[in-house]
C-alpha positions as a printed Julia matrix, in Angstrom:
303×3 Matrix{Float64}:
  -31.77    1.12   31.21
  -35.45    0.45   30.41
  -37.46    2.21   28.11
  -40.29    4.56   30.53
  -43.65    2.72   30.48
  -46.55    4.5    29.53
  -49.07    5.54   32.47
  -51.81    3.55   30.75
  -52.31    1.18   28.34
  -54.65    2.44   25.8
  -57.84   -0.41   25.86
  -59.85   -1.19   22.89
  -63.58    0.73   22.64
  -65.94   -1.45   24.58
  -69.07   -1.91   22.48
  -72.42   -0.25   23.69
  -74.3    -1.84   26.91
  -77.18   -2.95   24.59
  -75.41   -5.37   22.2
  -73.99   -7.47   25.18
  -76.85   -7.6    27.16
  -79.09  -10.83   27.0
  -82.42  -10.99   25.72
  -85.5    -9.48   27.55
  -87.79  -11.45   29.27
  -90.19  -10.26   26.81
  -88.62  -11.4    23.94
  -87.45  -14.6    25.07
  -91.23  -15.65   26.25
  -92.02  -14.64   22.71
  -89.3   -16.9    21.41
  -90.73  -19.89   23.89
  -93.93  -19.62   22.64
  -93.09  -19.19   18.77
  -91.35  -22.33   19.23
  -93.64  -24.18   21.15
  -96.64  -23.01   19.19
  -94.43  -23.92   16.12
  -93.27  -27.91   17.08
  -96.83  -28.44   18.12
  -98.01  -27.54   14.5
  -95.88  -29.52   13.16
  -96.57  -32.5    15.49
 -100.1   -32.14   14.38
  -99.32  -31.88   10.17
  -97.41  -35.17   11.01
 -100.0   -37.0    13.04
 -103.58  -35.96   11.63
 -102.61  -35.37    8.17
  -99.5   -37.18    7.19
  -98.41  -40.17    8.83
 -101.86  -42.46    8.68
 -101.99  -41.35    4.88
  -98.09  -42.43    4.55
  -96.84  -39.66    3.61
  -93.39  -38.32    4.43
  -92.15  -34.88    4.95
  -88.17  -34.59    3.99
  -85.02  -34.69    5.6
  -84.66  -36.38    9.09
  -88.43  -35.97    9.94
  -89.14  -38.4     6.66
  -86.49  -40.63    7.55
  -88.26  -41.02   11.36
  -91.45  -41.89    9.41
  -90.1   -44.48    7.54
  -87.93  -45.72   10.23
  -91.44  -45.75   12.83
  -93.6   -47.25    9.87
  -90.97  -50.47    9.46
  -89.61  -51.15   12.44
  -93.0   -49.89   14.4
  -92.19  -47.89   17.25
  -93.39  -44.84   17.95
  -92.78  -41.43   15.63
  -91.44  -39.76   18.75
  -88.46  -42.08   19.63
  -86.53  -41.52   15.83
  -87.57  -37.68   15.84
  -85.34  -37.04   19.1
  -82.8   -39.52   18.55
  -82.04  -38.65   14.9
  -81.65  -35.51   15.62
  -79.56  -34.44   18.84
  -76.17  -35.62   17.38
  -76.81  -33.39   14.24
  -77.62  -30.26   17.75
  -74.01  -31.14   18.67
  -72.68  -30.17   15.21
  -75.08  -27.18   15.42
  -74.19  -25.8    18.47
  -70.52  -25.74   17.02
  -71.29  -24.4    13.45
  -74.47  -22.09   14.66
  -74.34  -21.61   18.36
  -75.66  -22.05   21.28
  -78.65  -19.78   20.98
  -79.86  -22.12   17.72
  -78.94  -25.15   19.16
  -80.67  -24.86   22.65
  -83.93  -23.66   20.39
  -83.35  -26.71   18.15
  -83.05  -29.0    21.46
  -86.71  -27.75   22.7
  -88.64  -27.45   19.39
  -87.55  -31.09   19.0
  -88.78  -32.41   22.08
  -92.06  -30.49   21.96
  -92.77  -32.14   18.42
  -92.24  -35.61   19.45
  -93.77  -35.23   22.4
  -96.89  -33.87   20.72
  -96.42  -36.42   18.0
  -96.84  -39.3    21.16
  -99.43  -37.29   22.72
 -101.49  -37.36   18.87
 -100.92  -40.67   17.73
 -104.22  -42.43   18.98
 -106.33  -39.15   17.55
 -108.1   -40.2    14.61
 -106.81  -38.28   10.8
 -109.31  -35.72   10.23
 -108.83  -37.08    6.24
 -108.12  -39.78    4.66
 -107.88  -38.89    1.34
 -104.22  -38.49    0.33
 -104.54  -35.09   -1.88
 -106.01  -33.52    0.73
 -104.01  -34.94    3.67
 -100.87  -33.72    1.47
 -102.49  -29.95    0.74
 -103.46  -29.41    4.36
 -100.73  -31.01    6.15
  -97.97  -28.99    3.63
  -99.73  -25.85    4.71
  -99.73  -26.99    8.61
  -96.24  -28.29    8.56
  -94.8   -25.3     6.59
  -96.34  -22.91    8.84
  -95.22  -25.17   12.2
  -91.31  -25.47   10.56
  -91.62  -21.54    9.57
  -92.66  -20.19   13.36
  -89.59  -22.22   14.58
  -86.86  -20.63   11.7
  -88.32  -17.37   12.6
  -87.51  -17.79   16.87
  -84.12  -18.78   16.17
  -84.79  -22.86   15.91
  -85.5   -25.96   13.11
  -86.74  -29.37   13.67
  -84.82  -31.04   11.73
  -80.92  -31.55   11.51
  -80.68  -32.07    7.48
  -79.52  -28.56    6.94
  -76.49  -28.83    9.18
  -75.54  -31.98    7.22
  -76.02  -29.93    3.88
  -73.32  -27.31    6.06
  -71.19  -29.08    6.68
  -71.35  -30.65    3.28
  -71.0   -27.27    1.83
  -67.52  -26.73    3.27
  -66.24  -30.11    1.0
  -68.15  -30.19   -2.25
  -69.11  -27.1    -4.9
  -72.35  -26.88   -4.39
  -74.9   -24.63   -2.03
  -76.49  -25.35    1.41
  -79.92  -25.18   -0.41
  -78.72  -27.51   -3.35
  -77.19  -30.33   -0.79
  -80.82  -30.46    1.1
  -82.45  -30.72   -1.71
  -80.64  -33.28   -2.84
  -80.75  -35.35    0.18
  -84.7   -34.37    0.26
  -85.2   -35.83   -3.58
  -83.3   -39.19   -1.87
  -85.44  -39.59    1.15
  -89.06  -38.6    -0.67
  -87.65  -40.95   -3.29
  -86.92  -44.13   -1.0
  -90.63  -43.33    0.37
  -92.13  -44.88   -2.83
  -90.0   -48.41   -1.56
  -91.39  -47.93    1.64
  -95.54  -46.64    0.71
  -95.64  -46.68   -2.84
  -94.96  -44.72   -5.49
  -98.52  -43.1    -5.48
  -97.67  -41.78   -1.66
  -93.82  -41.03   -2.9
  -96.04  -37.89   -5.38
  -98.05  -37.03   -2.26
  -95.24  -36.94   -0.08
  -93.19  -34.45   -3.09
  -96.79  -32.23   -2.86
  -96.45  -31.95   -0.05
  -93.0   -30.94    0.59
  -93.55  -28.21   -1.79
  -96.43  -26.63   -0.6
  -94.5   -26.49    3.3
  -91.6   -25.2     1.33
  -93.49  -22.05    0.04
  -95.17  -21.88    3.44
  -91.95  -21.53    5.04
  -91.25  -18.52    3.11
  -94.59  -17.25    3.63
  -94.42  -17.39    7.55
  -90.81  -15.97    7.46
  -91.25  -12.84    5.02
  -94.84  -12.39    5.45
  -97.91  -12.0     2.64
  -97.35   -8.35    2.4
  -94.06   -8.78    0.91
  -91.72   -5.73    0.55
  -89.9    -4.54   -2.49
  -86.73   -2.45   -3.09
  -86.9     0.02   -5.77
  -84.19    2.31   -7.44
  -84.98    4.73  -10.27
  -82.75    6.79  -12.24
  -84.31    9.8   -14.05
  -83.45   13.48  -14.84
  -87.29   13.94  -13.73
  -85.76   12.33  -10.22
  -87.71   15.36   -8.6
  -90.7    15.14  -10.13
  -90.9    11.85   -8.97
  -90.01   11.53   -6.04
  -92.13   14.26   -4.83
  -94.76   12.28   -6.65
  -94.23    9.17   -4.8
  -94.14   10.78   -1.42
  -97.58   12.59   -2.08
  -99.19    9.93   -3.66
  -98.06    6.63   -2.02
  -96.88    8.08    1.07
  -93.5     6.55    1.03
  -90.33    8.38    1.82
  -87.89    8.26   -0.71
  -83.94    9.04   -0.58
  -81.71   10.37   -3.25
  -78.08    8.67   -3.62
  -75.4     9.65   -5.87
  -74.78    7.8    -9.0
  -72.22    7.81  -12.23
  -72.6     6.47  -15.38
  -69.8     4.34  -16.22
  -69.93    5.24  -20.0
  -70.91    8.61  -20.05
  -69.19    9.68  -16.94
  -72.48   11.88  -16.3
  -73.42   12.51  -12.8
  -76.82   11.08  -11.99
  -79.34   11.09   -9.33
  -80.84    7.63   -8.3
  -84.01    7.5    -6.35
  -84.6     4.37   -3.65
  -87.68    3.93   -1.93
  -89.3     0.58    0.09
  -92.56   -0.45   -0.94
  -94.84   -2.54   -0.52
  -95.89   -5.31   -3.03
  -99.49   -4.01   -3.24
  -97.94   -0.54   -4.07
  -95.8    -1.84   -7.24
  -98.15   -0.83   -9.82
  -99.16    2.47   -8.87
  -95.39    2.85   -8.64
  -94.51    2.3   -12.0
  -97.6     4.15  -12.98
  -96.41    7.52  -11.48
  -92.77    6.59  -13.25
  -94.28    6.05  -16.33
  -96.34    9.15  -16.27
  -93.38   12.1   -15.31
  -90.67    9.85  -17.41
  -91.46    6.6   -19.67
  -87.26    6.28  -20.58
  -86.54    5.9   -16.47
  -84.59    3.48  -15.58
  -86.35    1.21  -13.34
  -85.41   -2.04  -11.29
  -87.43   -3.61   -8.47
  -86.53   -6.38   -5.74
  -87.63   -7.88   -2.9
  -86.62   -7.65    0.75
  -87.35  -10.13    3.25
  -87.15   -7.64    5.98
  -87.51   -4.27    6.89
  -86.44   -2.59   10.11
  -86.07    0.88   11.4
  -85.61    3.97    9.28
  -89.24    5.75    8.21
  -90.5     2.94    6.43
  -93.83    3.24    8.02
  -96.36    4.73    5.57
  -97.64    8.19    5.82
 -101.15    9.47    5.33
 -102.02   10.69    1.79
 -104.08   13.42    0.99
Protein backbone atom coordinates (compact mmCIF):
# COMPACT_ATOMS: atom_id res chain seq x y z
CA UNK A 1 0.00 0.00 0.00
CA UNK A 2 1.35 3.48 -0.83
CA UNK A 3 2.37 5.95 1.47
CA UNK A 4 -0.71 9.09 1.33
CA UNK A 5 0.68 11.97 -0.79
CA UNK A 6 0.67 15.23 0.56
CA UNK A 7 -2.11 17.76 -0.85
CA UNK A 8 0.67 20.09 -1.99
CA UNK A 9 4.02 20.19 -2.57
CA UNK A 10 5.57 22.87 -0.60
CA UNK A 11 7.43 25.36 -3.54
CA UNK A 12 10.46 27.31 -2.86
CA UNK A 13 9.87 31.37 -1.98
CA UNK A 14 9.75 33.09 -5.31
CA UNK A 15 11.98 36.16 -5.11
CA UNK A 16 10.32 39.71 -5.20
CA UNK A 17 8.78 41.03 -8.70
CA UNK A 18 11.54 43.72 -8.85
CA UNK A 19 14.73 41.59 -9.00
CA UNK A 20 13.40 39.59 -12.08
CA UNK A 21 12.10 42.24 -13.93
CA UNK A 22 14.28 43.73 -16.85
CA UNK A 23 15.69 47.01 -16.93
CA UNK A 24 13.59 50.24 -17.44
CA UNK A 25 13.52 51.95 -20.46
CA UNK A 26 15.03 54.68 -18.61
CA UNK A 27 17.89 53.06 -17.51
CA UNK A 28 18.72 51.15 -20.44
CA UNK A 29 18.68 54.55 -22.74
CA UNK A 30 21.04 55.73 -20.06
CA UNK A 31 23.17 52.65 -20.53
CA UNK A 32 22.99 53.26 -24.61
CA UNK A 33 24.12 56.51 -24.35
CA UNK A 34 26.96 55.99 -21.59
CA UNK A 35 28.24 53.58 -23.97
CA UNK A 36 27.93 55.31 -27.01
CA UNK A 37 29.10 58.59 -25.59
CA UNK A 38 31.95 56.40 -24.07
CA UNK A 39 33.36 54.35 -27.52
CA UNK A 40 33.12 57.65 -29.29
CA UNK A 41 35.65 59.20 -26.73
CA UNK A 42 37.69 56.76 -27.07
CA UNK A 43 37.57 56.66 -30.91
CA UNK A 44 38.57 60.23 -30.72
CA UNK A 45 41.78 59.75 -27.92
CA UNK A 46 42.83 57.13 -30.60
CA UNK A 47 42.44 59.14 -33.76
CA UNK A 48 43.29 62.94 -32.87
CA UNK A 49 45.68 62.30 -30.20
CA UNK A 50 47.26 58.93 -30.41
CA UNK A 51 47.55 57.13 -33.49
CA UNK A 52 49.28 60.00 -35.93
CA UNK A 53 51.75 60.58 -32.88
CA UNK A 54 52.31 56.56 -32.72
CA UNK A 55 51.38 55.99 -29.74
CA UNK A 56 49.65 52.88 -28.44
CA UNK A 57 47.14 52.40 -25.77
CA UNK A 58 47.43 48.63 -24.16
CA UNK A 59 45.91 45.45 -24.51
CA UNK A 60 44.02 44.54 -27.79
CA UNK A 61 43.40 48.26 -28.74
CA UNK A 62 47.52 48.60 -28.91
CA UNK A 63 47.86 45.49 -30.63
CA UNK A 64 45.14 46.91 -33.51
CA UNK A 65 47.49 49.94 -33.73
CA UNK A 66 50.39 48.16 -34.41
CA UNK A 67 48.73 45.64 -36.49
CA UNK A 68 46.93 48.91 -38.75
CA UNK A 69 50.38 50.84 -38.67
CA UNK A 70 52.35 47.60 -40.42
CA UNK A 71 50.20 45.97 -42.40
CA UNK A 72 48.16 49.44 -43.25
CA UNK A 73 44.62 48.94 -43.15
CA UNK A 74 42.41 50.73 -41.41
CA UNK A 75 42.27 51.00 -37.24
CA UNK A 76 38.66 49.90 -37.45
CA UNK A 77 39.03 46.44 -39.17
CA UNK A 78 41.64 44.88 -36.13
CA UNK A 79 39.52 46.74 -33.32
CA UNK A 80 36.31 44.53 -34.24
CA UNK A 81 37.96 41.54 -35.34
CA UNK A 82 40.37 41.19 -32.39
CA UNK A 83 37.95 41.45 -30.25
CA UNK A 84 34.54 39.48 -30.84
CA UNK A 85 36.11 35.99 -30.21
CA UNK A 86 37.44 37.27 -26.77
CA UNK A 87 32.85 38.55 -26.50
CA UNK A 88 32.31 34.79 -26.98
CA UNK A 89 34.45 33.90 -23.94
CA UNK A 90 32.76 36.88 -22.20
CA UNK A 91 29.42 36.14 -22.69
CA UNK A 92 30.25 32.66 -21.04
CA UNK A 93 32.45 33.89 -18.08
CA UNK A 94 30.41 37.44 -17.62
CA UNK A 95 27.10 37.21 -19.36
CA UNK A 96 25.09 38.24 -21.67
CA UNK A 97 24.28 41.67 -20.32
CA UNK A 98 28.38 42.52 -20.54
CA UNK A 99 28.87 40.88 -23.57
CA UNK A 100 26.02 42.45 -25.72
CA UNK A 101 27.44 46.00 -24.15
CA UNK A 102 30.97 44.89 -25.14
CA UNK A 103 29.57 43.92 -28.79
CA UNK A 104 28.15 47.69 -29.28
CA UNK A 105 30.82 49.81 -27.53
CA UNK A 106 33.15 47.98 -29.95
CA UNK A 107 31.50 48.73 -33.04
CA UNK A 108 30.77 52.35 -32.14
CA UNK A 109 34.66 52.87 -31.54
CA UNK A 110 35.78 51.54 -34.75
CA UNK A 111 33.28 52.95 -36.48
CA UNK A 112 34.13 56.39 -35.09
CA UNK A 113 37.77 55.51 -35.43
CA UNK A 114 36.89 55.13 -39.61
CA UNK A 115 34.68 58.01 -39.47
CA UNK A 116 38.02 60.21 -37.73
CA UNK A 117 40.81 58.99 -39.56
CA UNK A 118 41.08 61.75 -42.35
CA UNK A 119 40.54 64.60 -39.38
CA UNK A 120 43.68 66.26 -38.88
CA UNK A 121 45.58 65.62 -34.89
CA UNK A 122 44.77 68.65 -33.06
CA UNK A 123 48.76 68.09 -31.73
CA UNK A 124 51.54 66.90 -32.79
CA UNK A 125 53.71 67.04 -30.12
CA UNK A 126 53.99 63.61 -28.46
CA UNK A 127 53.87 64.79 -24.56
CA UNK A 128 50.96 66.42 -25.15
CA UNK A 129 49.22 64.00 -27.55
CA UNK A 130 50.05 61.33 -24.65
CA UNK A 131 48.60 63.77 -21.60
CA UNK A 132 45.42 64.64 -23.47
CA UNK A 133 44.66 61.53 -25.20
CA UNK A 134 45.32 59.42 -21.57
CA UNK A 135 42.78 61.76 -20.09
CA UNK A 136 40.26 61.30 -23.24
CA UNK A 137 40.76 57.62 -23.52
CA UNK A 138 40.52 56.98 -19.72
CA UNK A 139 37.44 58.88 -19.46
CA UNK A 140 35.92 57.11 -22.95
CA UNK A 141 37.10 53.33 -21.42
CA UNK A 142 35.67 54.54 -17.81
CA UNK A 143 31.89 55.65 -19.16
CA UNK A 144 31.81 52.14 -20.83
CA UNK A 145 33.01 49.98 -17.34
CA UNK A 146 30.53 52.07 -15.59
CA UNK A 147 27.23 50.96 -18.23
CA UNK A 148 28.08 47.48 -17.90
CA UNK A 149 30.70 47.25 -21.10
CA UNK A 150 34.82 47.42 -22.07
CA UNK A 151 36.43 47.85 -25.34
CA UNK A 152 38.80 45.73 -25.14
CA UNK A 153 38.95 41.83 -24.60
CA UNK A 154 42.51 41.69 -22.63
CA UNK A 155 40.83 41.35 -19.31
CA UNK A 156 38.91 38.23 -20.18
CA UNK A 157 42.24 36.72 -21.33
CA UNK A 158 43.81 37.81 -17.89
CA UNK A 159 40.31 35.64 -16.52
CA UNK A 160 40.65 33.14 -17.83
CA UNK A 161 44.32 33.14 -17.13
CA UNK A 162 43.53 33.61 -13.55
CA UNK A 163 41.76 30.26 -13.23
CA UNK A 164 45.44 28.40 -14.32
CA UNK A 165 48.29 30.42 -12.90
CA UNK A 166 48.76 32.17 -9.13
CA UNK A 167 48.48 35.35 -9.93
CA UNK A 168 45.48 38.20 -10.05
CA UNK A 169 43.24 39.40 -12.94
CA UNK A 170 44.90 42.88 -12.47
CA UNK A 171 48.53 41.36 -12.36
CA UNK A 172 47.94 39.11 -15.74
CA UNK A 173 46.79 42.53 -17.69
CA UNK A 174 49.36 44.21 -16.61
CA UNK A 175 51.60 41.95 -17.60
CA UNK A 176 50.34 41.43 -21.01
CA UNK A 177 50.05 45.50 -21.10
CA UNK A 178 54.05 45.88 -20.13
CA UNK A 179 54.43 43.20 -23.37
CA UNK A 180 52.38 45.03 -25.89
CA UNK A 181 53.60 48.88 -24.81
CA UNK A 182 56.97 47.13 -24.84
CA UNK A 183 56.87 45.60 -28.52
CA UNK A 184 55.60 49.32 -29.46
CA UNK A 185 59.22 50.61 -29.14
CA UNK A 186 60.05 47.70 -32.22
CA UNK A 187 57.28 48.99 -33.99
CA UNK A 188 57.65 53.36 -33.29
CA UNK A 189 60.57 53.63 -31.29
CA UNK A 190 61.54 53.55 -28.07
CA UNK A 191 60.90 57.37 -27.54
CA UNK A 192 56.96 56.62 -28.53
CA UNK A 193 57.21 53.10 -26.42
CA UNK A 194 57.61 56.08 -22.97
CA UNK A 195 54.75 58.06 -24.51
CA UNK A 196 52.68 55.22 -25.13
CA UNK A 197 53.53 53.93 -21.00
CA UNK A 198 52.37 57.91 -20.13
CA UNK A 199 49.89 57.49 -21.46
CA UNK A 200 48.50 54.31 -20.31
CA UNK A 201 48.91 55.58 -16.90
CA UNK A 202 47.28 58.66 -16.95
CA UNK A 203 43.86 56.60 -18.68
CA UNK A 204 44.48 54.16 -15.93
CA UNK A 205 43.88 56.76 -13.09
CA UNK A 206 41.16 58.26 -15.28
CA UNK A 207 39.37 55.11 -15.25
CA UNK A 208 39.16 55.19 -11.62
CA UNK A 209 38.28 58.69 -11.61
CA UNK A 210 35.16 58.28 -13.95
CA UNK A 211 34.12 55.08 -12.04
CA UNK A 212 34.34 56.32 -8.25
CA UNK A 213 34.03 59.90 -8.89
CA UNK A 214 36.34 63.13 -7.59
CA UNK A 215 34.40 63.39 -4.46
CA UNK A 216 35.58 60.17 -3.25
CA UNK A 217 33.93 58.57 -0.15
CA UNK A 218 35.56 57.22 2.92
CA UNK A 219 34.58 54.62 5.59
CA UNK A 220 35.35 55.47 9.05
CA UNK A 221 35.17 53.41 12.39
CA UNK A 222 36.15 54.86 15.76
CA UNK A 223 36.37 53.25 18.99
CA UNK A 224 36.25 55.52 22.09
CA UNK A 225 34.71 55.53 25.63
CA UNK A 226 33.86 59.31 24.54
CA UNK A 227 31.80 57.28 21.56
CA UNK A 228 28.90 59.75 22.61
CA UNK A 229 30.53 62.71 22.69
CA UNK A 230 31.49 62.12 19.39
CA UNK A 231 29.21 61.03 17.63
CA UNK A 232 26.84 63.62 18.63
CA UNK A 233 29.68 65.85 17.58
CA UNK A 234 29.92 64.56 14.17
CA UNK A 235 26.23 64.64 13.50
CA UNK A 236 26.02 68.42 14.60
CA UNK A 237 28.97 69.49 13.08
CA UNK A 238 29.44 67.59 9.76
CA UNK A 239 25.99 66.59 9.36
CA UNK A 240 26.62 62.95 8.88
CA UNK A 241 24.66 60.22 10.52
CA UNK A 242 26.58 57.96 12.40
CA UNK A 243 25.70 54.27 13.77
CA UNK A 244 26.91 52.53 16.83
CA UNK A 245 27.90 48.65 16.46
CA UNK A 246 28.94 46.37 19.09
CA UNK A 247 32.50 45.53 19.58
CA UNK A 248 34.89 43.21 21.99
CA UNK A 249 38.26 43.45 22.67
CA UNK A 250 39.94 40.31 22.06
CA UNK A 251 42.51 40.83 24.94
CA UNK A 252 40.70 42.53 27.41
CA UNK A 253 37.40 40.92 26.82
CA UNK A 254 35.90 44.57 27.50
CA UNK A 255 32.76 45.44 25.77
CA UNK A 256 33.21 48.39 23.47
CA UNK A 257 31.24 50.70 21.41
CA UNK A 258 32.52 51.36 17.77
CA UNK A 259 31.28 54.31 15.88
CA UNK A 260 30.94 54.07 11.73
CA UNK A 261 30.04 56.88 9.74
CA UNK A 262 30.47 57.61 5.59
CA UNK A 263 32.18 60.62 4.70
CA UNK A 264 33.22 62.37 2.33
CA UNK A 265 36.95 62.92 1.39
CA UNK A 266 36.67 66.72 1.78
CA UNK A 267 35.22 66.02 5.32
CA UNK A 268 38.37 63.82 6.58
CA UNK A 269 40.08 66.46 8.37
CA UNK A 270 37.50 68.12 10.22
CA UNK A 271 36.78 64.51 11.17
CA UNK A 272 39.75 63.71 12.87
CA UNK A 273 39.74 67.18 14.25
CA UNK A 274 36.49 66.67 16.28
CA UNK A 275 38.16 63.02 17.33
CA UNK A 276 41.10 64.54 18.38
CA UNK A 277 39.44 67.23 20.35
CA UNK A 278 36.71 64.93 22.74
CA UNK A 279 39.50 61.91 22.75
CA UNK A 280 43.26 62.09 21.32
CA UNK A 281 43.84 57.98 22.48
CA UNK A 282 40.65 56.98 19.95
CA UNK A 283 41.15 54.50 17.93
CA UNK A 284 40.79 55.60 14.48
CA UNK A 285 40.91 53.86 10.93
CA UNK A 286 39.69 55.34 7.63
CA UNK A 287 38.98 53.71 4.06
CA UNK A 288 37.63 54.30 1.01
CA UNK A 289 34.44 53.17 -0.72
CA UNK A 290 33.90 53.21 -4.27
CA UNK A 291 30.22 53.41 -3.85
CA UNK A 292 27.57 54.45 -1.79
CA UNK A 293 23.89 53.60 -2.11
CA UNK A 294 20.82 53.92 -0.04
CA UNK A 295 20.72 54.27 3.72
CA UNK A 296 20.88 58.25 4.99
CA UNK A 297 24.05 58.96 3.54
CA UNK A 298 22.87 62.18 2.16
CA UNK A 299 24.22 65.10 4.23
CA UNK A 300 22.13 67.09 6.54
CA UNK A 301 22.09 70.82 7.10
CA UNK A 302 24.34 72.13 9.93
CA UNK A 303 23.60 74.77 12.11
Amino acid sequence: MSADRPSEIPQPPQPPQHINARPSKARLLLRVLSLTIGAILVAVALEIFLVNNDIIDGGITGISIMLSRLLHMPLGIFLTVLNIPFLFVGYKQIGKTFAFSTLYAVLVMSIGTALLASVKPITFDPLLAAVFGGVILGAGVGLVIRAGGSTDGSEIVAILFNKKLPFSVGEIVMFINVFILSSAGFVFGWNHAMYSLIAYFIAFKVIDITNEGIDQSKSVWIISDQYKNIGDALTSRLGRGVTYLEGEGAYSGDSKKVIFVVITRLEEAKLKSIVQDWDPEAFLAVGNIHDVKGGRFKKRDIH
